[in-house]
Coordinates of C-alpha atoms in Angstrom, one line a residue:
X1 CA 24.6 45.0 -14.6
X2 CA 25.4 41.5 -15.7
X3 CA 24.0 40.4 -19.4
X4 CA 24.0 37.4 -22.0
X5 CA 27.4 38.1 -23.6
X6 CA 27.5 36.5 -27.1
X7 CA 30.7 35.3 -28.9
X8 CA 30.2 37.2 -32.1
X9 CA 33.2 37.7 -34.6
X10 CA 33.5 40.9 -36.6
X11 CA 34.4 39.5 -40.2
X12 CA 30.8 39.2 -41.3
X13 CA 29.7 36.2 -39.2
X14 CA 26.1 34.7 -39.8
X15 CA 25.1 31.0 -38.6
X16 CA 23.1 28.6 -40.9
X17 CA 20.5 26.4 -39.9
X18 CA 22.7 24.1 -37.7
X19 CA 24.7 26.5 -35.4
X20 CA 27.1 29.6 -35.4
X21 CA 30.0 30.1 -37.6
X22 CA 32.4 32.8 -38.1
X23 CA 32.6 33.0 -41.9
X24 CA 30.6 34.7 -44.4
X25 CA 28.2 32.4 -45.2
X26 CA 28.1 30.8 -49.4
X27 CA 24.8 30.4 -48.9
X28 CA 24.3 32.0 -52.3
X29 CA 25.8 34.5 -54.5
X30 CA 24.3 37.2 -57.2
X31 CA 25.4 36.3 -60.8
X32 CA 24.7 39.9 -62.4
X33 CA 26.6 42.9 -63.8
X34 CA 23.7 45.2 -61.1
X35 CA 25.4 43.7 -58.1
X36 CA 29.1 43.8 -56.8
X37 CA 30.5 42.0 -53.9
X38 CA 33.5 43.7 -51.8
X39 CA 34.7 42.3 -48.1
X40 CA 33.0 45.0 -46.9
X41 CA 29.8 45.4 -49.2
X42 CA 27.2 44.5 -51.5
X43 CA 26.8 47.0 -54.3
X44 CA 23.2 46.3 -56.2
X45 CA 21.9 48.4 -58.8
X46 CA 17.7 48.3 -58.7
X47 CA 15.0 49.0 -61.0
X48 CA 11.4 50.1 -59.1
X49 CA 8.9 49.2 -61.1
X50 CA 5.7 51.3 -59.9
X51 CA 2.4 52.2 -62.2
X52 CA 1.0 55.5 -61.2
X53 CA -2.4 56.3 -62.2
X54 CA -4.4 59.5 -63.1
X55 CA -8.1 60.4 -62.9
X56 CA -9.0 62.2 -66.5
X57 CA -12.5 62.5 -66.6
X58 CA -14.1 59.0 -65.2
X59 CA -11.3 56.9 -65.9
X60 CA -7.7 56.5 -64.9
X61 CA -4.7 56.2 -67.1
X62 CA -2.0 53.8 -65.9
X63 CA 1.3 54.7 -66.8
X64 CA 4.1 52.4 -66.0
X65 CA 7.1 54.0 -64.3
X66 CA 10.7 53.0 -63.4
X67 CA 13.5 54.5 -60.8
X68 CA 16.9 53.1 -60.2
X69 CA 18.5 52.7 -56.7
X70 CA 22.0 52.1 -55.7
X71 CA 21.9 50.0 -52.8
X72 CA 24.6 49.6 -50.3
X73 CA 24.7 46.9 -47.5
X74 CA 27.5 46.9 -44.8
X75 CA 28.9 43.1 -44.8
X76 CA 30.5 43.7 -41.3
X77 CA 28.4 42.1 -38.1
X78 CA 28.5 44.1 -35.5
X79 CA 28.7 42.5 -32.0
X80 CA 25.2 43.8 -30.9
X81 CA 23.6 44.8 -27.8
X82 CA 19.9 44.4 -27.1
X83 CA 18.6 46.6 -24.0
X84 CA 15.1 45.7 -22.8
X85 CA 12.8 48.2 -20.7
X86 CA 10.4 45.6 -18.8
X87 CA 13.2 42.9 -18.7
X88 CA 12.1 41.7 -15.9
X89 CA 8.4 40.8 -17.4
X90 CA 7.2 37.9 -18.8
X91 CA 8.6 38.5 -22.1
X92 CA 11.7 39.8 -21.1
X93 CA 12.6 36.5 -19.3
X94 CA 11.1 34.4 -21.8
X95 CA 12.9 35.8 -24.7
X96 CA 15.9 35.9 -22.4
X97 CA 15.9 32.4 -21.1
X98 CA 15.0 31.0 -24.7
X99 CA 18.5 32.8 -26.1
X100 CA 20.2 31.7 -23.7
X101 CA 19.1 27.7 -24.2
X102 CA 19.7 28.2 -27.6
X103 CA 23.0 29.1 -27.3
X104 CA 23.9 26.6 -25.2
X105 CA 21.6 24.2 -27.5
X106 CA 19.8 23.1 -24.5
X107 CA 17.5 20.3 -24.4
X108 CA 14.5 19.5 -21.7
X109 CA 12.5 16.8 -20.5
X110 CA 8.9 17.5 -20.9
X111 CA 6.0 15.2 -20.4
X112 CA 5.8 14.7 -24.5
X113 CA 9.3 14.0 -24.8
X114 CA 12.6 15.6 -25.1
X115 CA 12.4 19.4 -26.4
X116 CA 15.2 21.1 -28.0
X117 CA 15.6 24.8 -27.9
X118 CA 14.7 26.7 -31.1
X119 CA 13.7 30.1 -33.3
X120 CA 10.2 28.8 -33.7
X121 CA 7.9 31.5 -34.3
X122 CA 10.5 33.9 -36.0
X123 CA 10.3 34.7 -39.1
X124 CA 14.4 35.7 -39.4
X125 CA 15.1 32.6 -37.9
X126 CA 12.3 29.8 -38.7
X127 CA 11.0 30.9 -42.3
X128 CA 12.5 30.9 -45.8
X129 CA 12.4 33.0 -48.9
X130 CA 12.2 31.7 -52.3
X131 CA 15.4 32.7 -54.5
X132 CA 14.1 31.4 -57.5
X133 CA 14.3 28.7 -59.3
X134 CA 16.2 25.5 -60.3
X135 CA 17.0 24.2 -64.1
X136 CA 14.0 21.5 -63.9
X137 CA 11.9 24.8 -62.8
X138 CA 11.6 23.3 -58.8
X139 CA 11.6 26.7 -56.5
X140 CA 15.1 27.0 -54.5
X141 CA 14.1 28.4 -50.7
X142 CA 16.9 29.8 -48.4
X143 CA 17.0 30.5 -45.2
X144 CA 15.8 34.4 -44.2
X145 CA 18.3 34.9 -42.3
X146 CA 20.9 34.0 -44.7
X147 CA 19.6 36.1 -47.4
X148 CA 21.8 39.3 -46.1
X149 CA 24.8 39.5 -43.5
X150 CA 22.2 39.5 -40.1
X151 CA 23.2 39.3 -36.5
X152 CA 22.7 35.6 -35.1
X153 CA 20.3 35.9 -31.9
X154 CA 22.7 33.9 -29.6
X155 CA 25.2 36.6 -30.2
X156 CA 23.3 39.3 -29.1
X157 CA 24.3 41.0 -25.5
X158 CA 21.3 41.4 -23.4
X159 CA 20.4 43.7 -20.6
X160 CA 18.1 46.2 -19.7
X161 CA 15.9 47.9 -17.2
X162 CA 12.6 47.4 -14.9
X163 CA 10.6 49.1 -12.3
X164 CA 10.9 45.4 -10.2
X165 CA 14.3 44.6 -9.0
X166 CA 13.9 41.0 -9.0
X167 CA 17.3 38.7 -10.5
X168 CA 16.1 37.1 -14.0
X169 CA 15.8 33.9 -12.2
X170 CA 13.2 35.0 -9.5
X171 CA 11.3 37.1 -12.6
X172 CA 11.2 34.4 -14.8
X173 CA 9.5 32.4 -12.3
X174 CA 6.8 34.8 -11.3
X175 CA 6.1 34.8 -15.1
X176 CA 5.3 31.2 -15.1
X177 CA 5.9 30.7 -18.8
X178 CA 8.8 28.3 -19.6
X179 CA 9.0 24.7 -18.0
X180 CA 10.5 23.7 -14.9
X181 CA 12.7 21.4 -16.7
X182 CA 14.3 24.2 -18.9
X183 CA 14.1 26.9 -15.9
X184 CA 16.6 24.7 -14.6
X185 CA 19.0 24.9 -17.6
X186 CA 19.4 28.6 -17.3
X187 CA 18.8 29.6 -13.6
X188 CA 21.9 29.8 -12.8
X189 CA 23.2 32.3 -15.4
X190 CA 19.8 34.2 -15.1
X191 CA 20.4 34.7 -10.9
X192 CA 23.3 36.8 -12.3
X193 CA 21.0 39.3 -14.2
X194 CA 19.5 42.4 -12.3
X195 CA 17.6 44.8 -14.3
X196 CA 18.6 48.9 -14.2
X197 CA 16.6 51.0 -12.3
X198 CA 13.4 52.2 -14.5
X199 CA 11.4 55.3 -15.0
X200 CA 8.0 54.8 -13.0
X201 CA 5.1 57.4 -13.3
X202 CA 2.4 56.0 -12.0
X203 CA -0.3 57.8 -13.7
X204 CA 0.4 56.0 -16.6
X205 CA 0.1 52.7 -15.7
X206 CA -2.7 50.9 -13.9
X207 CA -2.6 51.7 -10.2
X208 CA -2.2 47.6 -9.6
X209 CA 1.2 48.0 -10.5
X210 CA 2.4 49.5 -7.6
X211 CA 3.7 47.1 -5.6
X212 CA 6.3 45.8 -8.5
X213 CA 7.6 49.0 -8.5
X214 CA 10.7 48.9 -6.0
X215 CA 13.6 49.7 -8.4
X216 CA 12.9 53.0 -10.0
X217 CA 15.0 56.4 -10.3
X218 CA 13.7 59.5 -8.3
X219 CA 11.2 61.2 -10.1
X220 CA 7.6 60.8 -10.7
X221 CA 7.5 62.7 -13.7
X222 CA 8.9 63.8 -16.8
X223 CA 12.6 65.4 -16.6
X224 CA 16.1 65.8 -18.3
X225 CA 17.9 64.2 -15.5
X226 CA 15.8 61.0 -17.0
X227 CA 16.7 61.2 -20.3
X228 CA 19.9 62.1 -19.2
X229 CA 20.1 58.6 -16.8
X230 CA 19.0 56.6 -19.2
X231 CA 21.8 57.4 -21.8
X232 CA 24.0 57.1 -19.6
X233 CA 23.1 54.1 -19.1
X234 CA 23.3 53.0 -22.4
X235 CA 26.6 54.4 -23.0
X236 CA 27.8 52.3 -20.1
X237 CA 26.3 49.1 -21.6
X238 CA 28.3 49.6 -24.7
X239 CA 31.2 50.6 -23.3
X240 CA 31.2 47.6 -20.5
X241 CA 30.4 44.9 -22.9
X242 CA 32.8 45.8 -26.0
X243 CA 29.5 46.3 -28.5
X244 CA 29.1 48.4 -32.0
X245 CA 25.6 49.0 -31.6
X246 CA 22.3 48.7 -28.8
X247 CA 19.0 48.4 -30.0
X248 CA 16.5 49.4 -27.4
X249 CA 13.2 47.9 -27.0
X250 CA 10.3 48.4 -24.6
X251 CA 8.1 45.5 -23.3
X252 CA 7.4 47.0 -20.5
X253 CA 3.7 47.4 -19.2
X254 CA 0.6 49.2 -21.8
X255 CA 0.4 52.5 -21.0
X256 CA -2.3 55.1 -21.0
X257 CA -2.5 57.8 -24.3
X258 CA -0.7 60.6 -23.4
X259 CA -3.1 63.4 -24.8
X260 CA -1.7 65.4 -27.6
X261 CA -1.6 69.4 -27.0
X262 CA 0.1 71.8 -29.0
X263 CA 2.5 73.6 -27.3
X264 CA 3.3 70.3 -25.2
X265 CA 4.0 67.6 -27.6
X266 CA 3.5 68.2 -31.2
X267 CA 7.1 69.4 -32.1
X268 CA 10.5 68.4 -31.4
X269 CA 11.4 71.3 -29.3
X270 CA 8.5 71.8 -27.4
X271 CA 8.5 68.1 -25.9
X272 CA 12.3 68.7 -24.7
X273 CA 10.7 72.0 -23.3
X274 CA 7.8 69.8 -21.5
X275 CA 10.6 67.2 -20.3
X276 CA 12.6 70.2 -19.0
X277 CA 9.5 71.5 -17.4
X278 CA 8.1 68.5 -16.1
X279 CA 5.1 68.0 -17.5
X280 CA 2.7 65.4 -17.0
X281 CA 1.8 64.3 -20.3
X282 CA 5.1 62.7 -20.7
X283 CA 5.1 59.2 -20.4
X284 CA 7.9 56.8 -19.4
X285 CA 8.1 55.6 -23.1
X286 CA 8.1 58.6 -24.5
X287 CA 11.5 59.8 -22.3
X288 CA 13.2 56.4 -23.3
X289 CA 12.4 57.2 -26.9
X290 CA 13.7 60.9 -26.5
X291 CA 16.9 59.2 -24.9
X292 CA 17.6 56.7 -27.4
X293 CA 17.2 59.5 -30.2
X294 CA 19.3 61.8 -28.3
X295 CA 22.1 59.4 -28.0
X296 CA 21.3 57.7 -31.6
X297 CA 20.0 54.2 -30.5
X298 CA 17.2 53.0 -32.5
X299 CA 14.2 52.5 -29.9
X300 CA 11.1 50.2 -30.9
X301 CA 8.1 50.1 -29.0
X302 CA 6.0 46.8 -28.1
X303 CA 3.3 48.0 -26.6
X304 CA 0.2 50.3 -27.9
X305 CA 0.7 53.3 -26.6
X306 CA 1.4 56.5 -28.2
X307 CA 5.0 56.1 -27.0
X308 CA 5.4 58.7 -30.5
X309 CA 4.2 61.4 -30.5
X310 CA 4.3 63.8 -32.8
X311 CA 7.8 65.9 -31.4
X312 CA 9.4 63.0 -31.2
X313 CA 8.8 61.5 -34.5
X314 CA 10.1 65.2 -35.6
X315 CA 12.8 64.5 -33.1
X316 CA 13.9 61.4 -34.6
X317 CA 13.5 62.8 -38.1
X318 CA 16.2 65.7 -37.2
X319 CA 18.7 63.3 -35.6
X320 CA 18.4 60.8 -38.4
X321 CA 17.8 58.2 -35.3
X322 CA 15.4 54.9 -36.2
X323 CA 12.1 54.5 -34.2
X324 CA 9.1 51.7 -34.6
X325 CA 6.2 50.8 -33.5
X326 CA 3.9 49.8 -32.6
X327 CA 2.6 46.8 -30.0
X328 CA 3.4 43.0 -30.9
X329 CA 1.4 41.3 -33.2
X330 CA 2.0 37.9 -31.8
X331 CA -1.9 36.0 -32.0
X332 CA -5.2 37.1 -32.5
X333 CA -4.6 40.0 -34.3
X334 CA -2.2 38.4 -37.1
X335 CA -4.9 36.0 -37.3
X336 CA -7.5 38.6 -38.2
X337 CA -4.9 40.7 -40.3
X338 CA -4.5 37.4 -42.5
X339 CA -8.1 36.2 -42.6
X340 CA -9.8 39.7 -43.0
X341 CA -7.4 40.2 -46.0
X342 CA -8.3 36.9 -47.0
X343 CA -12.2 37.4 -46.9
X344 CA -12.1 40.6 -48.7
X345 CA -9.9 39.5 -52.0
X346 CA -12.1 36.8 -51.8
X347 CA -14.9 39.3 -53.0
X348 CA -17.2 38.3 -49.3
X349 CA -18.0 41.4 -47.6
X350 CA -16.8 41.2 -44.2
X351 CA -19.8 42.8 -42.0
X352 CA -18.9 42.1 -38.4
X353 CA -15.4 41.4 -36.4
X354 CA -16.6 40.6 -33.0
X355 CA -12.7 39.8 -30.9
X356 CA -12.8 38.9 -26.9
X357 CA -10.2 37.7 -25.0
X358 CA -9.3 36.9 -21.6
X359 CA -5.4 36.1 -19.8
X360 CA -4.1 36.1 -16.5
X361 CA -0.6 37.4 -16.7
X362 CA 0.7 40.8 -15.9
X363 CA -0.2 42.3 -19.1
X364 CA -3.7 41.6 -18.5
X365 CA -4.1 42.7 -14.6
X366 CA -2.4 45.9 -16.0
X367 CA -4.7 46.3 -19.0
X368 CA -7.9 45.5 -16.3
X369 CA -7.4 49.2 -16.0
X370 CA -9.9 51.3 -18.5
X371 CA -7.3 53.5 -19.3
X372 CA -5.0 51.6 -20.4
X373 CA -7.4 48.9 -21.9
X374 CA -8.2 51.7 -24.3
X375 CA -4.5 51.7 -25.7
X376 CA -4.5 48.2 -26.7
X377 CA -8.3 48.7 -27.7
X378 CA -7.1 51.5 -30.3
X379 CA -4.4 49.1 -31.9
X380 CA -6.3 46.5 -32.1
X381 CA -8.8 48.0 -33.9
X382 CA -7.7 49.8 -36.7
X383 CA -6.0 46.2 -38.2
X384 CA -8.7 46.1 -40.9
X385 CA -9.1 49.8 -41.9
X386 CA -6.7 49.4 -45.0
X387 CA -8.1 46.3 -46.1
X388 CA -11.6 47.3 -46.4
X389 CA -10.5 50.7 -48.0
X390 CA -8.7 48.9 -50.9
X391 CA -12.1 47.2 -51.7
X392 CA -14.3 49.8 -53.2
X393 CA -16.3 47.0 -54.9
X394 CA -18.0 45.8 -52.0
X395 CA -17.1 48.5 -49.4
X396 CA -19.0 52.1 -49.9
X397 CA -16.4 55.4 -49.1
X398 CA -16.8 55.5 -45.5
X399 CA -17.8 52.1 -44.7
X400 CA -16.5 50.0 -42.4
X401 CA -17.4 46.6 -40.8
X402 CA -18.6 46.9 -36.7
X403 CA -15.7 45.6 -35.0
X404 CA -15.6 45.5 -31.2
X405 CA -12.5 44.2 -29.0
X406 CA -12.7 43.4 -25.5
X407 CA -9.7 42.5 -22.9
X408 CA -10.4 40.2 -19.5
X409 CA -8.5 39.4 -16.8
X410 CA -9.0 35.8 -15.5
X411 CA -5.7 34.6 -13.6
X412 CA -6.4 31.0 -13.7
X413 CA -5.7 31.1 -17.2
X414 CA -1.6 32.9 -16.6
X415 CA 0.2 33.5 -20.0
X416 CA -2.0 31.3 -21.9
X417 CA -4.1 33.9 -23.5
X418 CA -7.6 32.8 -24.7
X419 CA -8.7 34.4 -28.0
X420 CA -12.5 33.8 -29.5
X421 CA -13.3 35.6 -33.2
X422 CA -16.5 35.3 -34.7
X423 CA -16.4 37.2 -38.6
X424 CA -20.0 37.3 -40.0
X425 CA -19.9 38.1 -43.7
X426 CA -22.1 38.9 -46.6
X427 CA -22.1 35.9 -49.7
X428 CA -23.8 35.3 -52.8
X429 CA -27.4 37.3 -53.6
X430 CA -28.2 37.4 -49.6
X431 CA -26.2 34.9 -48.3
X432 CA -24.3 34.8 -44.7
X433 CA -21.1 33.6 -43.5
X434 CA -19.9 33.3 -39.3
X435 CA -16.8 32.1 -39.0
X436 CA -15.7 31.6 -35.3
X437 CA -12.1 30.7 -34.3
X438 CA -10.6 29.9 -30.6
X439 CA -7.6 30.7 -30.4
X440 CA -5.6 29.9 -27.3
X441 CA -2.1 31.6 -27.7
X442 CA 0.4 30.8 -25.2
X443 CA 1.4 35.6 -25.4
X444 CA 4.9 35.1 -24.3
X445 CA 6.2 32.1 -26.4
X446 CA 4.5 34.0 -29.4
X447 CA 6.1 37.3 -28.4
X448 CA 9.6 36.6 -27.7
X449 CA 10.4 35.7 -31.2
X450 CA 8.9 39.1 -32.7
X451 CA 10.9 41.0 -30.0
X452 CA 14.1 38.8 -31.7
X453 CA 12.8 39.6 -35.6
X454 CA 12.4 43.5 -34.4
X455 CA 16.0 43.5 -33.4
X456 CA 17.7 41.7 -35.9
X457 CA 15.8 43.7 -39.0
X458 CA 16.6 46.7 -36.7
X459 CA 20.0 46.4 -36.9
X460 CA 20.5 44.9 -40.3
X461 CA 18.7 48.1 -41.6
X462 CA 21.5 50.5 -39.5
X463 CA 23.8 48.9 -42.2
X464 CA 21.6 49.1 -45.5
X465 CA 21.8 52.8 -47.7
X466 CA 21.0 53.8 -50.8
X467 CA 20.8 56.2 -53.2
X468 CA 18.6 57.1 -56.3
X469 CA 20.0 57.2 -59.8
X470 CA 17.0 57.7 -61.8
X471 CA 17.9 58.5 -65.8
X472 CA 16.6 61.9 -67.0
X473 CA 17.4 63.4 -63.2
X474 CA 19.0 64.4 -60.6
X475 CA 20.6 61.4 -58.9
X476 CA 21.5 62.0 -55.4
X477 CA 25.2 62.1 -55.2
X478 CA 25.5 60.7 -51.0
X479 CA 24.0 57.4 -49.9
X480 CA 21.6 57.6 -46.9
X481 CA 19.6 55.9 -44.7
X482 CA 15.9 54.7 -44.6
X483 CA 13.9 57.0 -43.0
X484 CA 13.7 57.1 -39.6
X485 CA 10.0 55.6 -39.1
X486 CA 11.0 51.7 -39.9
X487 CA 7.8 51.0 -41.4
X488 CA 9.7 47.6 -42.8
X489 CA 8.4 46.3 -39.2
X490 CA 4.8 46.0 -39.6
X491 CA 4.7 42.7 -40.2
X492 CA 5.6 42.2 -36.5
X493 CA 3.6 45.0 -35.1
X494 CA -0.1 45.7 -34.7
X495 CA -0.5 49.5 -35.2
X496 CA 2.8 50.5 -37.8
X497 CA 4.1 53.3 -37.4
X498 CA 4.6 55.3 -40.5
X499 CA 6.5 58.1 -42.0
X500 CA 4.2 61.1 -41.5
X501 CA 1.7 61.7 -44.5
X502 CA 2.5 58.2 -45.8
X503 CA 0.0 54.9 -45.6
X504 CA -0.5 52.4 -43.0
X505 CA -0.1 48.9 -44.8
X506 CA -2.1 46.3 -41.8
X507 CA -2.7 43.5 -45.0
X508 CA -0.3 40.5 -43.6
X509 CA 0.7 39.5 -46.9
X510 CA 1.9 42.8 -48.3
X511 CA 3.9 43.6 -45.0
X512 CA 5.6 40.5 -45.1
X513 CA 6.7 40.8 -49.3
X514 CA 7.6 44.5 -48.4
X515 CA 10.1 43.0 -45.9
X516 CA 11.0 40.2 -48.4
X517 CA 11.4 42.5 -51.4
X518 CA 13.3 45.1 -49.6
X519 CA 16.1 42.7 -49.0
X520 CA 16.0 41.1 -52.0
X521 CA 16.6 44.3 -53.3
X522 CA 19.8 44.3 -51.3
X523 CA 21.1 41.9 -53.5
X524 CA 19.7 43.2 -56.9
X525 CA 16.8 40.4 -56.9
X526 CA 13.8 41.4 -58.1
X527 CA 10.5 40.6 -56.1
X528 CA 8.8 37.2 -55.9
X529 CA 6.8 36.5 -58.0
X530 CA 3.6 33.6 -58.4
X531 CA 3.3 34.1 -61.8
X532 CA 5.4 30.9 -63.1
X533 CA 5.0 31.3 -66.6
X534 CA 7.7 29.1 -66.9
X535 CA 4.9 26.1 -66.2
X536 CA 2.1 28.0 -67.9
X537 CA 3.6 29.1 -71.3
X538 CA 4.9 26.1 -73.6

């Protein structure tokens, strides 16, 4: 199967702003006795700083409280494989063909001007961090991506699988994203790309997806030989293109719930029992998850179906393999994660979240389909849930704003997604508030970069360990991993996934400073902070 091959070196390479070199960056270095710098690591000591707070009698009694981490961070970039499953979808050729222009640090004509290929809409790639801050108190910003040792998207090795057959180049047309102008700039390379056969069940996608479906393994359900296909073909990947590590992603078409059912699905070894057996409420999803697990391949999910359940979260947990999910946040629903948390610390009670939409691509003639629909209904719903729970001033236990989502297909319209909000809101002593936003979000352009941030943190976090030390106990004596649910996605994703029994965190501005923090951290930096006492005390 041909694929983007990158030109990665393995001494720790990272690019700045202007292109790709093959050095560790000096972007900046740690000046503390908590943080040690090898060739091969960063060492960071870290104090957590938490408050945790007790109900006695009718009031609760904060007490302050500190743990210490040892953090590890692997220096060395590995050269880096990213396997899509829908590759031949609109996103999968967008993301593709932008990598590839990038790379080659294409330019186009278009009818504004001359366009030059970017990372716009990435936060790895396009966004900074502040460090801190200079001797005349001005803050110092650096780029994301130089803040630890990351993979560089234009050395990332790029294949994967689809249930069409169609080369890159005929895909990316029938997507009708990108200009002509830039189509041309990367046609040639992307004639050379034919996705893997895919799994195809048809129950779980909408029956208007049919007659894409001409490059498929045997099979139309659930099964080992599946599993078994697919890490094969993984291994293969790796092995033919020279590569450390694959991250596997799926952008492949919404699928239906699979309903949960003990005995079925709920533990580790009873979904390989129900793959063995054939059962039909195993999705496609699901048995690329399984694989990737099986064969220790992190696997993220981009789409809003209940690609984890319960036995394979267990599975993942046993195998010490990373998972996340779940379903792009790209548009209308980051907008409403970062208005809806802005309303509510605002103290205005948020009353009504009324969300319609309509697009013409693939994604929406498959979500036309009820059952499917109610998988991306389901994600996008629950965005506010933790925002309005956090407000017990204006929210009652139990409480909850009407919110109502709604999905159209009009084809006229392709990839450029139309999205229309209206917020109506409580004010001062009986006062209203209606917001309405349009929002037209061009889903592929906006997607393609989150599939890219998903990756790269992905990876980066295969090479982060740690380790607690906390004074007065027992401090582990092994470094490990994160746990396997990478929660540190959610900013990118509408529905997070979780570790079991732990919160859901929608609130925009908290997912993003988790993300920040955590590799601050990395480098024994303490978490941002607004306060700036330094302009407020003298």
């Amino acid at each position: 199967m041909p694929s983007i091959n990158g030109t990665n070196g393995t001494n720790g390479a990272h690019a700045n702003g202007d292109g790709h070199i093959n050095t560790i960056p000096k972007t900046f270095v740690v000046n503390s006795p908590n943080v040690v710098y090898t060739d091969e690591e960063i060492r960071s000591k870290y104090t957590y700083r938490t408050t945790l707070c007790t109900l006695e009698g009718d009031s609760y009694v904060a007490v302050p409280k500190e743990t210490l981490y040892d953090f590890k961070v692997d220096r060395k970039v590995p050269k880096t494989g990213m396997m899509l499953v829908g590759w031949g979808g609109n996103n999968g050729t967008t993301v593709t063909a932008g990598i590839l222009a990038n790379k080659h640090k294409y330019s186009w004509a278009t009818k504004e001007g001359t366009q030059e290929a970017n990372y716009y809409g990435s936060v790895i790639m396009g966004s900074t961090i502040k460090l801190g801050i200079d001797a005349k108190g001005k803050d110092v910003n650096v780029p994301f991506h130089n803040v630890l040792p990351m993979v560089h998207p234009n050395d990332l090795v790029i294949g994967g699988w689809d249930i069409s057959g169609l080369p890159l180049d005929k895909a990316m047309d029938r997507a009708k994203v990108l200009q002509p102008t830039m189509k041309e700039l990367v046609r040639e390379e992307m004639s050379k790309m034919t996705p893997l056969p895919s799994i195809y069940y048809p129950d779980f996608i909408a029956a208007n997806q049919e007659n894409r479906a001409d490059n498929v393994l045997p099979g139309s359900k659930a099964s080992m030989e599946h599993v078994e296909q697919i890490r094969k073909d993984i291994r293969e990947f790796k092995a033919n293109n020279g590569l450390d590590k694959v991250i596997v992603l799926w952008t492949a078409n919404t699928e239906r719930y699979a309903d949960l059912i003990d005995g079925v699905n709920d533990t580790a070894d009873n979904l390989l029992k129900s793959i063995e057996a054939g059962h039909e409420e195993v999705s496609p999803s699901t048995i690329f998850s399984v694989a990737c697990i099986l064969e220790g391949t992190p696997f993220i999910n981009g789409s809003p179906q209940n690609t984890f359940v319960p036995g394979a979260i267990e599975l993942a947990e046993r195998h010490g393999a990373f998972i996340g999910g779940d379903d792009f946040k790209s548009g209308q629903t980051k907008m409403k994660s970062a208005l809806t948390d802005f309303l509510i610390n605002a103290g205005i009670k948020l009353t009504s979240i009324a969300s319609y939409n309509h697009l013409g691509n693939n994604d929406g003639y498959n979500l036309s389909s009820q059952k499917q629909f109610r998988s991306k209904e389901i994600s996008k719903s629950n965005v506010v849930d933790d925002m309005v729970a956090a407000n017990s001033v204006l929210y009652k236990e139990g409480e909850h704003p009407d919110h109502t989502v709604v999905i159209k297909y009009m084809p006229a319209v392709g990839d450029d997604k139309r999205a229309l909000d209206e917020y109506y809101a409580e004010i001062f002593c009986g006062g209203h508030q209606t917001i309405s936003l349009f929002n037209v979000c061009e889903d592929s352009l906006l997607a393609s970069p989150l599939i890219i941030d998903l990756v790269i943190i992905t990876e980066m976090m295969t090479r982060i360990q740690w380790k607690a030390a906390e004074a007065g106990a027992a401090a582990d004596k092994d470094f490990k991993h994160f746990h396997s649910v990478l929660s540190v996605l959610s900013y990118m994703l509408k529905a997070p996934l979780t570790p079991p029994g732990t919160p859901v965190v929608n609130a925009l501005a908290k997912q993003r400073a988790a993300l920040t923090n955590i590799f601050r951290a990395c480098v024994g930096l303490e978490p941002e902070s607004d306060m700036t006492l330094e302009h407020k005390l003298f």
